[in-house]
Short mmCIF file of the C-alpha atoms (twelve columns), coordinates in Angstrom:
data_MODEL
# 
_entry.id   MODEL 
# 
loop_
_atom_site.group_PDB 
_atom_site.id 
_atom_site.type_symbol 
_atom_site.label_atom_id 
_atom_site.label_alt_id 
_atom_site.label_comp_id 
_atom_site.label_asym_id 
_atom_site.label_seq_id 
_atom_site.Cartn_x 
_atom_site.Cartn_y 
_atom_site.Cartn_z 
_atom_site.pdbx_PDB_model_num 
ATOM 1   C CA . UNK A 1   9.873   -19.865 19.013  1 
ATOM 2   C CA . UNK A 2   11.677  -20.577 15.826  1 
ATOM 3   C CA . UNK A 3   8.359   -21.725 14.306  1 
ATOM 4   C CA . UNK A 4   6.026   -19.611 15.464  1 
ATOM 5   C CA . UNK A 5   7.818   -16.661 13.955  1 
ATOM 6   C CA . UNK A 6   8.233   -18.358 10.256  1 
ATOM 7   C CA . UNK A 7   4.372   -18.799 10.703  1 
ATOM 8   C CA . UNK A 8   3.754   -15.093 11.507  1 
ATOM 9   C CA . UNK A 9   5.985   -14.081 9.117   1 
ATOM 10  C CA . UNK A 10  4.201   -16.379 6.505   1 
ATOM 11  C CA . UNK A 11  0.637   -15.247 7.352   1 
ATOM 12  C CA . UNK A 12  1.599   -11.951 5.941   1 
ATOM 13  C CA . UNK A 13  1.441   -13.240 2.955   1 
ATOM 14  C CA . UNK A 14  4.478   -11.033 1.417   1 
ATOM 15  C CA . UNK A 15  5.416   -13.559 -1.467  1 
ATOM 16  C CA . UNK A 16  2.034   -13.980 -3.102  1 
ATOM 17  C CA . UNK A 17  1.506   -10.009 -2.633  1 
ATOM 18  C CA . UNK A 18  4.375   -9.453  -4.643  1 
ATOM 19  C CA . UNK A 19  2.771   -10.462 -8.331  1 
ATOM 20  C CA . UNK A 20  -0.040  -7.930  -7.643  1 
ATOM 21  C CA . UNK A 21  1.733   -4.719  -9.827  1 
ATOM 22  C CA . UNK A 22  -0.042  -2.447  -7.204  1 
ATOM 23  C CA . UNK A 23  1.452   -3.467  -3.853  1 
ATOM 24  C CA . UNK A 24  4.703   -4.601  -5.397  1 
ATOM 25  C CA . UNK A 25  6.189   -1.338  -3.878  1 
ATOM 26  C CA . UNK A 26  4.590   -1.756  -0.928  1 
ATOM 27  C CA . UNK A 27  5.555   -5.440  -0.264  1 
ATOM 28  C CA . UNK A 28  8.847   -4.485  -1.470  1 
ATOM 29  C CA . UNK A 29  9.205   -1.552  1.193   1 
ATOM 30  C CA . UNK A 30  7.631   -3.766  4.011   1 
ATOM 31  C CA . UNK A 31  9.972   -6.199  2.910   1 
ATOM 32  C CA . UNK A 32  13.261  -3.703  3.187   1 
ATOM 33  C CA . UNK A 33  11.598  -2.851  6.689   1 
ATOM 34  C CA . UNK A 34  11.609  -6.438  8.008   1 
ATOM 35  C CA . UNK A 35  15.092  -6.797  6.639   1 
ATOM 36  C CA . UNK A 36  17.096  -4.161  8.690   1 
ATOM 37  C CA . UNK A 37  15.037  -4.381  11.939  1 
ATOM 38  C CA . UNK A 38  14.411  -8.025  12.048  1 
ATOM 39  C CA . UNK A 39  17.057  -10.196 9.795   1 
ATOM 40  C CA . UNK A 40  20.278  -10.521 12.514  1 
ATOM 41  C CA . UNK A 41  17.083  -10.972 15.349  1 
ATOM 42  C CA . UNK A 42  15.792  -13.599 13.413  1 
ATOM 43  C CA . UNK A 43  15.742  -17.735 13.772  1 
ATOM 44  C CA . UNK A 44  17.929  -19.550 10.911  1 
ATOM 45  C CA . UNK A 45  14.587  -20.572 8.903   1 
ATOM 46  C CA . UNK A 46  12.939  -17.052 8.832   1 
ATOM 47  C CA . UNK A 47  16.319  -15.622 7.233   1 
ATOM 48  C CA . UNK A 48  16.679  -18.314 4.563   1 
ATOM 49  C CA . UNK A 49  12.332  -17.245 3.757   1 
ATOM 50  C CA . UNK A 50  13.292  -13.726 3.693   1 
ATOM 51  C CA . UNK A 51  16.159  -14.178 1.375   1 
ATOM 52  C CA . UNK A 52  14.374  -15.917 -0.624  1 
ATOM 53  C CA . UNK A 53  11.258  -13.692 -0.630  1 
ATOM 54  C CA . UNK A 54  13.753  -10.883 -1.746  1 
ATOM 55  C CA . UNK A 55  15.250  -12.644 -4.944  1 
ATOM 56  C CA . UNK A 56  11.662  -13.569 -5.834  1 
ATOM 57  C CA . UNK A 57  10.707  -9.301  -5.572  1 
ATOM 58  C CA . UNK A 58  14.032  -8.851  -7.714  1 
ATOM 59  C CA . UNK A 59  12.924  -11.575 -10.327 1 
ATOM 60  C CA . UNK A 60  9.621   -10.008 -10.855 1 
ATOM 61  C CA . UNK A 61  10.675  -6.328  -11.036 1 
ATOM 62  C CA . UNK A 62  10.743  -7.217  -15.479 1 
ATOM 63  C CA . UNK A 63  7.239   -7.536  -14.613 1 
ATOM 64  C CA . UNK A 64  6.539   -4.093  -13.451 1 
ATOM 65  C CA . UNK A 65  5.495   -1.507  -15.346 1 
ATOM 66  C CA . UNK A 66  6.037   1.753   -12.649 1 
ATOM 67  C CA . UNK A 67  9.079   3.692   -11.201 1 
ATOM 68  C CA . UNK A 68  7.359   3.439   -8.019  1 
ATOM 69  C CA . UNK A 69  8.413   -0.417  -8.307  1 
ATOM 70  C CA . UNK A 70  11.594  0.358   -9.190  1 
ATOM 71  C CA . UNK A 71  12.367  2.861   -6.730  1 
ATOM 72  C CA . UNK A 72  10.543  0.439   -3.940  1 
ATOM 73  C CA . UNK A 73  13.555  -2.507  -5.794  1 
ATOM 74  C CA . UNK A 74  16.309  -0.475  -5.406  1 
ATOM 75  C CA . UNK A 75  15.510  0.400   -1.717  1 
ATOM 76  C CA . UNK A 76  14.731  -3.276  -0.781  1 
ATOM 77  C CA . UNK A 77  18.358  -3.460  -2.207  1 
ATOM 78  C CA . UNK A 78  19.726  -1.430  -0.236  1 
ATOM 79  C CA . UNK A 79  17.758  -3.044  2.946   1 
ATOM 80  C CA . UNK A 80  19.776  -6.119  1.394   1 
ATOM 81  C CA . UNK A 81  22.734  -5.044  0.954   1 
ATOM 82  C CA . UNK A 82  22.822  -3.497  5.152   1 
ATOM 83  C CA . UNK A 83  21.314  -6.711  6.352   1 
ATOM 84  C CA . UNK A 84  22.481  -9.922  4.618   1 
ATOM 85  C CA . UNK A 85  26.071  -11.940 5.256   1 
ATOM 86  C CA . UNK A 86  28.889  -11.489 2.646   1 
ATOM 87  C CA . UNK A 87  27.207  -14.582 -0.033  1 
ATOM 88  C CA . UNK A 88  23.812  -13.759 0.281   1 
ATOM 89  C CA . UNK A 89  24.608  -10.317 0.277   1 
ATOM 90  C CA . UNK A 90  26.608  -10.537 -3.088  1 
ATOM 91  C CA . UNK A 91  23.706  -13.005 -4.925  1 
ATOM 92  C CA . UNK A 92  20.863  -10.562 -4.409  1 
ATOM 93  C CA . UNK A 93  23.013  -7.964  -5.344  1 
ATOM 94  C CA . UNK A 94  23.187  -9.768  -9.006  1 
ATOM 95  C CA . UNK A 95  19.730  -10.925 -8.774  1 
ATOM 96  C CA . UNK A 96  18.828  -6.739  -8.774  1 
ATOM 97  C CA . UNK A 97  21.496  -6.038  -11.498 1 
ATOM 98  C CA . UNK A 98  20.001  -8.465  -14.112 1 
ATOM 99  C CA . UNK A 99  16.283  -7.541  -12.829 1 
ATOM 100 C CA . UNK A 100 16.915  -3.613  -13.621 1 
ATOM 101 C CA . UNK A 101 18.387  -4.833  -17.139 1 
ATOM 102 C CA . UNK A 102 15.659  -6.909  -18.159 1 
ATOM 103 C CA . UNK A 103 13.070  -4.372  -16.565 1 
ATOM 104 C CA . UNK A 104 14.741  -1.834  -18.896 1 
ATOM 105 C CA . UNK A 105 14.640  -3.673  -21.704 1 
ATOM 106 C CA . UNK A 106 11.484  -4.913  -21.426 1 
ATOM 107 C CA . UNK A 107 10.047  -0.911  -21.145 1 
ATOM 108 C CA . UNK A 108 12.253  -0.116  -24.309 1 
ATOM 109 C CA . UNK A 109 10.182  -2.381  -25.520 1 
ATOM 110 C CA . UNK A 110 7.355   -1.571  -25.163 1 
ATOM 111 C CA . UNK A 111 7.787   2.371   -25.935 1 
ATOM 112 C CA . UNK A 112 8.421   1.233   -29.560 1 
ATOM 113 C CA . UNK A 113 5.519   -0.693  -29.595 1 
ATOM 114 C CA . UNK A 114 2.588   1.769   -31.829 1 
ATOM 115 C CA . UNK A 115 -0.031  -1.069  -31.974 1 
ATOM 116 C CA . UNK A 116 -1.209  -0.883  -27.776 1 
ATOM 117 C CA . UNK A 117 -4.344  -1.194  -27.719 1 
ATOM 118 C CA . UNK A 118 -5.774  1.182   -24.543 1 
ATOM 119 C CA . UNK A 119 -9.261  0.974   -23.055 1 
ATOM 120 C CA . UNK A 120 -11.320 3.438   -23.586 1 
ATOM 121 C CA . UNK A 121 -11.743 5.949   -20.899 1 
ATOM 122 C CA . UNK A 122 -15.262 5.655   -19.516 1 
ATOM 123 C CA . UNK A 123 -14.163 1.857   -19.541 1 
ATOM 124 C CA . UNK A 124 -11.332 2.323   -17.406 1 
ATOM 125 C CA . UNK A 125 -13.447 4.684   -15.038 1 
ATOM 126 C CA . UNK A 126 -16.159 2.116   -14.973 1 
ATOM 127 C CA . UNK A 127 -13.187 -0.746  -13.712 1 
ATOM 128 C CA . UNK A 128 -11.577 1.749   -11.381 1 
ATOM 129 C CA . UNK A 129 -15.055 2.570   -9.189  1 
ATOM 130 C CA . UNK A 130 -13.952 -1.013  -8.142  1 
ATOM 131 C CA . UNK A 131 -10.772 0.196   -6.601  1 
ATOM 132 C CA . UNK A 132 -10.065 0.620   -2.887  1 
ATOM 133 C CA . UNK A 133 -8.508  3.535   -2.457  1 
ATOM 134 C CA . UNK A 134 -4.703  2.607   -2.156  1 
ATOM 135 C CA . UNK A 135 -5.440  0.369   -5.629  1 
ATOM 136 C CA . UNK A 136 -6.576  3.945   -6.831  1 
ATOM 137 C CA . UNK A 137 -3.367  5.541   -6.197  1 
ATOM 138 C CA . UNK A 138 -1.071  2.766   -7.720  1 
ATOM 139 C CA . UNK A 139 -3.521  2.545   -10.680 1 
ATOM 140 C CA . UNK A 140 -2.964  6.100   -11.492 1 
ATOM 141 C CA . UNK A 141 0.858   5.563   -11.488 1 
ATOM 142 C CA . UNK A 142 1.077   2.998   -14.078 1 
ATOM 143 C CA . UNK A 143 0.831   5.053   -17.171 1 
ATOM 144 C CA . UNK A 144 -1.110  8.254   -19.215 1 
ATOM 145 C CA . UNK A 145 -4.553  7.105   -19.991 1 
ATOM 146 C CA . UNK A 146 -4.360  5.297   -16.299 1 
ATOM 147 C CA . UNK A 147 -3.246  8.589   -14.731 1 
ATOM 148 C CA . UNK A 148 -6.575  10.183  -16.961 1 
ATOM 149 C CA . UNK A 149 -9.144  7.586   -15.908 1 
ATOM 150 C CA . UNK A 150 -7.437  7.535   -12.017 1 
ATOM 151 C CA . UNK A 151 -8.487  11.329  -11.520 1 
ATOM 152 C CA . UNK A 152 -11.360 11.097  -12.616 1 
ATOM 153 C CA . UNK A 153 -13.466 13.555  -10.712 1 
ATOM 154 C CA . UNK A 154 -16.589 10.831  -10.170 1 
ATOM 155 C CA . UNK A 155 -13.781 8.078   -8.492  1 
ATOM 156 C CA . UNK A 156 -12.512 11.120  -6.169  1 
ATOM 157 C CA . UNK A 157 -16.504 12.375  -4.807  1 
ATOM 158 C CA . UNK A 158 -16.827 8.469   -4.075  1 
ATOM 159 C CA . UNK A 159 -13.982 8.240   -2.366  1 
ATOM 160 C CA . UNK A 160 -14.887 11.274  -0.350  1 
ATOM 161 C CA . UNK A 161 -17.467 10.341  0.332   1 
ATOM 162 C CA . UNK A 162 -16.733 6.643   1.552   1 
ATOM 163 C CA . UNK A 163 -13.655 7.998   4.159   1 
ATOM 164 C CA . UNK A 164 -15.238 11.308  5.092   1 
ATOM 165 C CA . UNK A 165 -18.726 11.206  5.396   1 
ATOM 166 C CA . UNK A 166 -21.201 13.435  2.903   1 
ATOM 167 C CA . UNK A 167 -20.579 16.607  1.700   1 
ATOM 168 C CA . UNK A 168 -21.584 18.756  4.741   1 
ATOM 169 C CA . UNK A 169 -18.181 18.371  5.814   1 
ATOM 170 C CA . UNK A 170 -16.262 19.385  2.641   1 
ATOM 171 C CA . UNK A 171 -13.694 22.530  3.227   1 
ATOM 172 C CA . UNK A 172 -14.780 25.297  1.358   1 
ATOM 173 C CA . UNK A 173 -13.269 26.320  -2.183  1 
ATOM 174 C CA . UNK A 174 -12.774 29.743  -3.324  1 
ATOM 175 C CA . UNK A 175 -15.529 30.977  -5.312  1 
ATOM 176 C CA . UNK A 176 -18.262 28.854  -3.150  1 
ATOM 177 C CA . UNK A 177 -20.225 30.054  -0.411  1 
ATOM 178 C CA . UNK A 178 -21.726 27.096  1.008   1 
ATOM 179 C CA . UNK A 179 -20.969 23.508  1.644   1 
ATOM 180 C CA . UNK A 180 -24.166 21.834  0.319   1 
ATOM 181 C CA . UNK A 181 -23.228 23.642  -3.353  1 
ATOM 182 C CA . UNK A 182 -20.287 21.491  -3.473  1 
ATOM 183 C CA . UNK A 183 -22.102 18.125  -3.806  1 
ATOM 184 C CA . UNK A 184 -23.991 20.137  -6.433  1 
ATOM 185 C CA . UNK A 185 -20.979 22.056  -8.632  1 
ATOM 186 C CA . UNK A 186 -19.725 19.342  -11.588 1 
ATOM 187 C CA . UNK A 187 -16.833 21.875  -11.561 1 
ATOM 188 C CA . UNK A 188 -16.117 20.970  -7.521  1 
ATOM 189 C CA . UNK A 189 -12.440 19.501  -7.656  1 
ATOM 190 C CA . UNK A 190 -12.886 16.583  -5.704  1 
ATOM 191 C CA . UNK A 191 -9.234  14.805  -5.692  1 
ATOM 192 C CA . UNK A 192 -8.414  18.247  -4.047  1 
ATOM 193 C CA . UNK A 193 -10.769 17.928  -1.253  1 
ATOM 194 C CA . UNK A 194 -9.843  14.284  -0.859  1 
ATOM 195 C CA . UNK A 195 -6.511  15.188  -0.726  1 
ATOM 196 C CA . UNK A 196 -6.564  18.436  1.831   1 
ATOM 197 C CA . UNK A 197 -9.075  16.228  3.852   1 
ATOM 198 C CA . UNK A 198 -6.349  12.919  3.886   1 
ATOM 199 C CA . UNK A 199 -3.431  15.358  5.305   1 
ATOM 200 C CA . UNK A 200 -5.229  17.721  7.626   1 
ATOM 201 C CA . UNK A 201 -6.262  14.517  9.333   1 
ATOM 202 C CA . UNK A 202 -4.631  14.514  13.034  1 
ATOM 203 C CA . UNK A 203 -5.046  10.809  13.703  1 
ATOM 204 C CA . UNK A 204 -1.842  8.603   12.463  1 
ATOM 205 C CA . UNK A 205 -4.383  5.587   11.191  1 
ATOM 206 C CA . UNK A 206 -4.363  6.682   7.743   1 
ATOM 207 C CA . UNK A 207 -0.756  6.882   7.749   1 
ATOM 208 C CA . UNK A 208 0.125   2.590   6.960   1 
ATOM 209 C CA . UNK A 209 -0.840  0.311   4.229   1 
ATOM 210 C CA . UNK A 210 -1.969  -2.792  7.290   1 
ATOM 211 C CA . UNK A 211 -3.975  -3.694  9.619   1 
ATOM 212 C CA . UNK A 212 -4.564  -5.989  12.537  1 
ATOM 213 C CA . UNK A 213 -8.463  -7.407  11.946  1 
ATOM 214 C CA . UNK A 214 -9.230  -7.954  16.039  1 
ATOM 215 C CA . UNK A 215 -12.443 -9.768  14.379  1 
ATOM 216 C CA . UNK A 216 -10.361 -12.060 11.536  1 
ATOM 217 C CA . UNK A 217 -7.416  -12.404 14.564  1 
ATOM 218 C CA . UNK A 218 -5.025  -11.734 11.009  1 
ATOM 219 C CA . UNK A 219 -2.910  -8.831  9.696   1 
ATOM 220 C CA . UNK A 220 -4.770  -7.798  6.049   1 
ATOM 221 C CA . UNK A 221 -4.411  -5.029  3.625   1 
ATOM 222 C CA . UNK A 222 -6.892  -2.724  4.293   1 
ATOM 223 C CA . UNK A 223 -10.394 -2.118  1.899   1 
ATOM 224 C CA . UNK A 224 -10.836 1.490   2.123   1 
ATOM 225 C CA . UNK A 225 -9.604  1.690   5.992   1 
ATOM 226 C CA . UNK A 226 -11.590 -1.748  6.358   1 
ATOM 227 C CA . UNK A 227 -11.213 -5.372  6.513   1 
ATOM 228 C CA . UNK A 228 -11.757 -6.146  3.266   1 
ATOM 229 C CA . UNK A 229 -13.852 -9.684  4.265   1 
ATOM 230 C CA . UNK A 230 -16.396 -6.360  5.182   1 
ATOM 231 C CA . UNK A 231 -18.247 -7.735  8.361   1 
ATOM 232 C CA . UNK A 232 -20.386 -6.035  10.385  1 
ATOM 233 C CA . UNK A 233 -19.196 -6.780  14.047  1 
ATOM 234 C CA . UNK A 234 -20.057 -6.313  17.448  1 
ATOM 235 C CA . UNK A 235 -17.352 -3.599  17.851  1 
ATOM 236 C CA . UNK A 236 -18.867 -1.586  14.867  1 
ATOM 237 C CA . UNK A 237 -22.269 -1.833  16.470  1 
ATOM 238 C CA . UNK A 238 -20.773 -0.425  19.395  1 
ATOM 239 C CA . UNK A 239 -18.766 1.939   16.919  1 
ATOM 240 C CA . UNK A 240 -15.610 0.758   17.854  1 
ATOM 241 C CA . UNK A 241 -13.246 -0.066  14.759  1 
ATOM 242 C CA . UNK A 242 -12.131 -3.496  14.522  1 
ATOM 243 C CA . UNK A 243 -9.105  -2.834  12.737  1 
ATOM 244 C CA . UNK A 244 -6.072  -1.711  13.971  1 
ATOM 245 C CA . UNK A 245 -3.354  0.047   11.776  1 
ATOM 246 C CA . UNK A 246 -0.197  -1.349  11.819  1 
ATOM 247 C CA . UNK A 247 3.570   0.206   11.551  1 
ATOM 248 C CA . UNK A 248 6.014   -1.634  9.284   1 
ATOM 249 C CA . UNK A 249 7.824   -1.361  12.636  1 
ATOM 250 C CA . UNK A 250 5.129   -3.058  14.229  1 
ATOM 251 C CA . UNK A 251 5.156   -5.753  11.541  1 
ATOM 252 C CA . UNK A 252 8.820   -6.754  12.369  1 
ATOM 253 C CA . UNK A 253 7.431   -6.992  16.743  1 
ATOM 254 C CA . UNK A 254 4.427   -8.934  15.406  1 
ATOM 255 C CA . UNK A 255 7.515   -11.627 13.938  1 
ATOM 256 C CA . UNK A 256 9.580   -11.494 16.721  1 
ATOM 257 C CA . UNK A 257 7.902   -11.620 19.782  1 
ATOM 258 C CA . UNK A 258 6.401   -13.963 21.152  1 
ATOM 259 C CA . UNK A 259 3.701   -11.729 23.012  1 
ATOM 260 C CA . UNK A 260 1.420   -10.364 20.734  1 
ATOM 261 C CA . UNK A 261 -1.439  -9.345  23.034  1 
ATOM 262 C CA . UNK A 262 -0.507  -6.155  22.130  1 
ATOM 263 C CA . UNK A 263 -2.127  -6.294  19.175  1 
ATOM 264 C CA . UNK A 264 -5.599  -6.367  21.313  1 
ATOM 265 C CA . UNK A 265 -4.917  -3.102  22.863  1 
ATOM 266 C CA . UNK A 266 -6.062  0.068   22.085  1 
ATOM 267 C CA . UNK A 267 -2.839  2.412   22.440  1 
ATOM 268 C CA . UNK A 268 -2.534  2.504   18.850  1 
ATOM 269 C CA . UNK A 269 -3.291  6.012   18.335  1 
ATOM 270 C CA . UNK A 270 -0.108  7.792   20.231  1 
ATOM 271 C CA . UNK A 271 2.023   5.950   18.483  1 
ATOM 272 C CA . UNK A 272 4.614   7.573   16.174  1 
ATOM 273 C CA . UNK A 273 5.546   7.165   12.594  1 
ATOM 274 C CA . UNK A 274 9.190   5.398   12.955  1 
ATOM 275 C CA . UNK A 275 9.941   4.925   9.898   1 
ATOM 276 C CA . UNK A 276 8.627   8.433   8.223   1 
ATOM 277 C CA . UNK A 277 5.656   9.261   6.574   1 
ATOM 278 C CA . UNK A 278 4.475   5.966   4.540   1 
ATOM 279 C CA . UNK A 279 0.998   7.651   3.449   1 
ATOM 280 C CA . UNK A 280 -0.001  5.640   0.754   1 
ATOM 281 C CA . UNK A 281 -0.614  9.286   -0.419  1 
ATOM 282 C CA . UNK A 282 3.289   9.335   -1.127  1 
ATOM 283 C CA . UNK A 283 2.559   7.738   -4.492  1 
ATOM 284 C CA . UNK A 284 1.690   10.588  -6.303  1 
ATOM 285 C CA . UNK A 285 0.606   10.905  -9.647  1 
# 
């Protein structure tokens, strides 16, 4: 039992998430999760990994270069500081003291810098039709001429298009009279649409930053609501969707228990948001 949850807990693949600037809040906040619902529930080995896994998210905060990350730090601390035994409890709370100092020196840094050297913007637009949509989002957060390039109105009609469907379907604007015009009006403000579209959706799918692959058997960050290995399977011919959204909630039962045939099922869609709304929409820009 022991082992089987260190491996589950390893196949998320938290630690090596961690160095990628864009999900370093979200690792971090999955993390914090894991931490109060799962640490006293959890074998000897799996708390010694999760320790661990936390000083190496403090150690790279100096890395970071968003207050999302910081913010997503000081949380995980806090998971930390509720979950851990006296020792641990006081080392990763000095681990996140020196990691805020360095982080803030580091930024001081480079504010004074006047040599940086940006990308032009059609460059940066060109790179960010790459993006899934979550890597969109965190782009956009990491500073000004990011932010420019992220709302681009191009990236946001893509985007639209790729978790909505075409333009037949876009809400109507005031000042339009039809829906076909949109696709057609350079003036159409497409993050806007994305955006009323994303929340007016009733389903709770869209709502967490995983996935259970039924295909891959393997819990994945999502590609634009899909595995992102992108295989066409026999549930999509049938159009049923292969993967399932998962709950940071759910990630601490996939751990723990044993039993994961629930994963299989297809219940998903009554659940509940337990731990609050964790939109990857939250990281506003």
């Amino acid at each position: 039992m022991s082992g089987e949850a260190l491996e589950r807990y390893q196949n998320l693949g938290l630690r090596e998430s961690l160095s990628l600037s864009y999900r370093y809040p979200l690792v971090c906040k999955e993390l914090g999760v894991i931490l109060r619902l799962g640490f006293s529930k959890s074998p000897k080995p799996l708390q010694s990994l999760l320790f661990e896994d936390t000083i190496a998210a403090f150690r790279l905060l100096p890395q970071m270069q968003t207050q999302s990350a910081v913010s997503a730090a000081n949380l995980l601390s806090q998971s930390a500081a509720a979950a851990f035994p006296k020792q641990k409890r006081g080392l990763a709370a000095t681990e996140f003291k020196q990691a805020k100092v360095a982080y803030k020196r580091r930024f001081k840094t480079q504010q004074e810098r006047k040599d940086l050297v940006q990308l032009p913007q059609d460059v940066l637009v060109h790179l960010f039709s790459f993006l899934d949509m979550q890597s969109l989002v965190s782009a956009g957060i990491v500073c000004w001429s990011w932010n420019a390039a992220a709302s681009d109105n191009y990236l946001w009609q893509l985007h639209y298009i790729t978790h909505f469907g075409d333009g037949e379907i876009i809400p109507k604007q005031k000042g339009h009279q039809s829906s076909r015009n949109f696709c057609e009006d350079a003036n159409y403000d497409w993050k806007e649409a994305f955006q009323k579209a994303y929340l007016g959706l009733p389903s709770w799918r869209y709502k967490y930053n995983r996935g259970f692959c039924r295909f891959c058997d393997s819990i994945v960050w999502p590609n634009n609501l899909n595995c992102p290995k992108a295989h066409l399977t026999t549930f999509q011919l049938h159009g049923i969707q292969p993967l399932k959204p998962l709950s940071p909630s759910q990630l601490v039962r996939y751990v723990l228990e044993n039993d994961t045939s629930w994963l299989y099922s297809s219940d998903s869609d009554s659940e509940s948001d337990e731990e609050g709304d964790l939109k990857f929409w939250t990281f506003k820009y």
